[in-house]
mmCIF file of C-alpha atoms in Angstrom:
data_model
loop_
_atom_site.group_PDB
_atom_site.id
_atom_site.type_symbol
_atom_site.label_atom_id
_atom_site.label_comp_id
_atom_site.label_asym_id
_atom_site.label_seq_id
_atom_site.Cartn_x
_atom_site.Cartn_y
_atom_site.Cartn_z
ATOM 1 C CA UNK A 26 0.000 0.000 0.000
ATOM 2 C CA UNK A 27 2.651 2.426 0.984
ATOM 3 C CA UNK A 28 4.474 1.997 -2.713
ATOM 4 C CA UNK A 29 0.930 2.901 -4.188
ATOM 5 C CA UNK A 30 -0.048 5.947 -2.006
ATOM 6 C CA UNK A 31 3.540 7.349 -3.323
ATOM 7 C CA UNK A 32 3.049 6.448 -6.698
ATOM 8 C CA UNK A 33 -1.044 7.872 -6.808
ATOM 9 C CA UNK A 34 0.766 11.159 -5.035
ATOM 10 C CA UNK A 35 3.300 11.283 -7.423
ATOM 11 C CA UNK A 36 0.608 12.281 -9.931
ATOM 12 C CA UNK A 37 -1.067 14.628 -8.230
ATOM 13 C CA UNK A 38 -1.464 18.172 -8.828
ATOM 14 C CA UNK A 39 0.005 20.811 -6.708
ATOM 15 C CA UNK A 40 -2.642 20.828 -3.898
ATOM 16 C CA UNK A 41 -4.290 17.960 -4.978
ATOM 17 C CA UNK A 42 -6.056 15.239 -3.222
ATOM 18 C CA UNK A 43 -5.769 11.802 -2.722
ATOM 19 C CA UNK A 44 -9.001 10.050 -0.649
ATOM 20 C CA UNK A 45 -9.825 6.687 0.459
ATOM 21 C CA UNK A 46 -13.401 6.776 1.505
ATOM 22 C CA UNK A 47 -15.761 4.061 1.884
ATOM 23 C CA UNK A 48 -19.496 3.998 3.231
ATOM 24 C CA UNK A 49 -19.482 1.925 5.928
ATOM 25 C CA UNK A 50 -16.948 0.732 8.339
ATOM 26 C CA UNK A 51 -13.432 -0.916 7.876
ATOM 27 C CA UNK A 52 -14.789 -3.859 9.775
ATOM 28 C CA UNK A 53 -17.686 -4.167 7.446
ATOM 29 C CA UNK A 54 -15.479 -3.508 4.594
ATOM 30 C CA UNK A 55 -12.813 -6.125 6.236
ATOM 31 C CA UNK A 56 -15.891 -8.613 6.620
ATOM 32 C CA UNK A 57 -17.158 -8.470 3.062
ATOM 33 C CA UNK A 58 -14.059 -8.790 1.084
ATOM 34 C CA UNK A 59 -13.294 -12.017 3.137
ATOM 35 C CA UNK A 60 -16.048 -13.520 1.381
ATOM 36 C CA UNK A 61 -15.666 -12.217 -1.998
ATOM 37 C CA UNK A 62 -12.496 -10.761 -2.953
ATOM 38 C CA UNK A 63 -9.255 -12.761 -0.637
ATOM 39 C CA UNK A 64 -7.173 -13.129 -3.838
ATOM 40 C CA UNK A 65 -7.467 -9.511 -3.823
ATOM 41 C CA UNK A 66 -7.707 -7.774 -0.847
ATOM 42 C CA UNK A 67 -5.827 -7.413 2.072
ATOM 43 C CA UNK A 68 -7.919 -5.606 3.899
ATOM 44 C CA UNK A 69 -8.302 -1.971 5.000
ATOM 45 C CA UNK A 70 -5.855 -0.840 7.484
ATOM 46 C CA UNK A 71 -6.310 1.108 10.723
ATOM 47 C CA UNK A 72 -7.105 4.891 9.328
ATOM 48 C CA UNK A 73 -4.428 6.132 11.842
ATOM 49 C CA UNK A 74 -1.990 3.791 10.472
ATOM 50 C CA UNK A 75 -3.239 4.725 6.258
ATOM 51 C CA UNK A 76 -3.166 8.107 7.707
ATOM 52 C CA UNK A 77 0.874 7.864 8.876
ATOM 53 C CA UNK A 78 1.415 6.439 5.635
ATOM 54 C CA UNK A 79 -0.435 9.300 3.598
ATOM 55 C CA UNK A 80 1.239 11.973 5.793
ATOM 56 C CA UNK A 81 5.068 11.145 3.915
ATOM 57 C CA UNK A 82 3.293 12.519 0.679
ATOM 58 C CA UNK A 83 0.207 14.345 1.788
ATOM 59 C CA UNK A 84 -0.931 16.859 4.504
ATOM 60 C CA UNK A 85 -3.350 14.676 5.958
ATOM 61 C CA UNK A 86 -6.791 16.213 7.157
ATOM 62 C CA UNK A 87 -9.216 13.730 7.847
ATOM 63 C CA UNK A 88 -9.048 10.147 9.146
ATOM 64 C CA UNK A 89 -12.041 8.903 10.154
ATOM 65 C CA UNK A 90 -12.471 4.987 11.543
ATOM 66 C CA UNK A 91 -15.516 4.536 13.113
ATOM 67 C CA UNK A 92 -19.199 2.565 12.830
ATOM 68 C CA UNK A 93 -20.287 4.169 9.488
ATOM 69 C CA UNK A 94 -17.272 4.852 7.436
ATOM 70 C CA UNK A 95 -13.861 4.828 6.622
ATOM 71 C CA UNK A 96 -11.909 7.908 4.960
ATOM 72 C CA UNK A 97 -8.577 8.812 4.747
ATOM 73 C CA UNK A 98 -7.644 12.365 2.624
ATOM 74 C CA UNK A 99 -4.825 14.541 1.926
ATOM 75 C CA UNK A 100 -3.504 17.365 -0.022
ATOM 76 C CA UNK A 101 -0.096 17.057 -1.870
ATOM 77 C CA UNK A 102 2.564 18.891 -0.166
ATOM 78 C CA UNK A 103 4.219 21.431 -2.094
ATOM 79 C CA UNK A 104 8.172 20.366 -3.064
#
């Protein structure tokens, strides 16, 4: 995930934004792609963690975990 969050920011815009967002939680998300996608997926990660991970590319302003959804955004920082 990390290599792909600097490669997607690479590509960005000056000031643009890079968002992971999902409507319902990561444990919901987690839950369904056991069932249907495990060749695929390896599950969402902690926001806080994604967040860390955004934050060596991106000035990170929301990271939400919680019972209804799942985002992670950030602006590029400028060079």
């Amino acid at each position: 995930p990390q290599r792909l969050i600097a490669a997607l920011s690479a590509h960005l815009n000056p000031s643009g934004r890079l968002t992971v967002a999902h409507d319902r939680s990561r444990f919901a998300i987690n839950g369904h792609h056991e069932q249907t996608a495990t060749e695929v997926s390896m599950g969402l990660s902690p926001a806080e963690t994604v967040a860390e991970w955004f934050g060596k590319h991106l000035a990170v302003d929301t990271a939400i975990d919680d019972d209804w959804h799942y985002v992670v955004s950030g602006v590029k920082k400028e060079d």
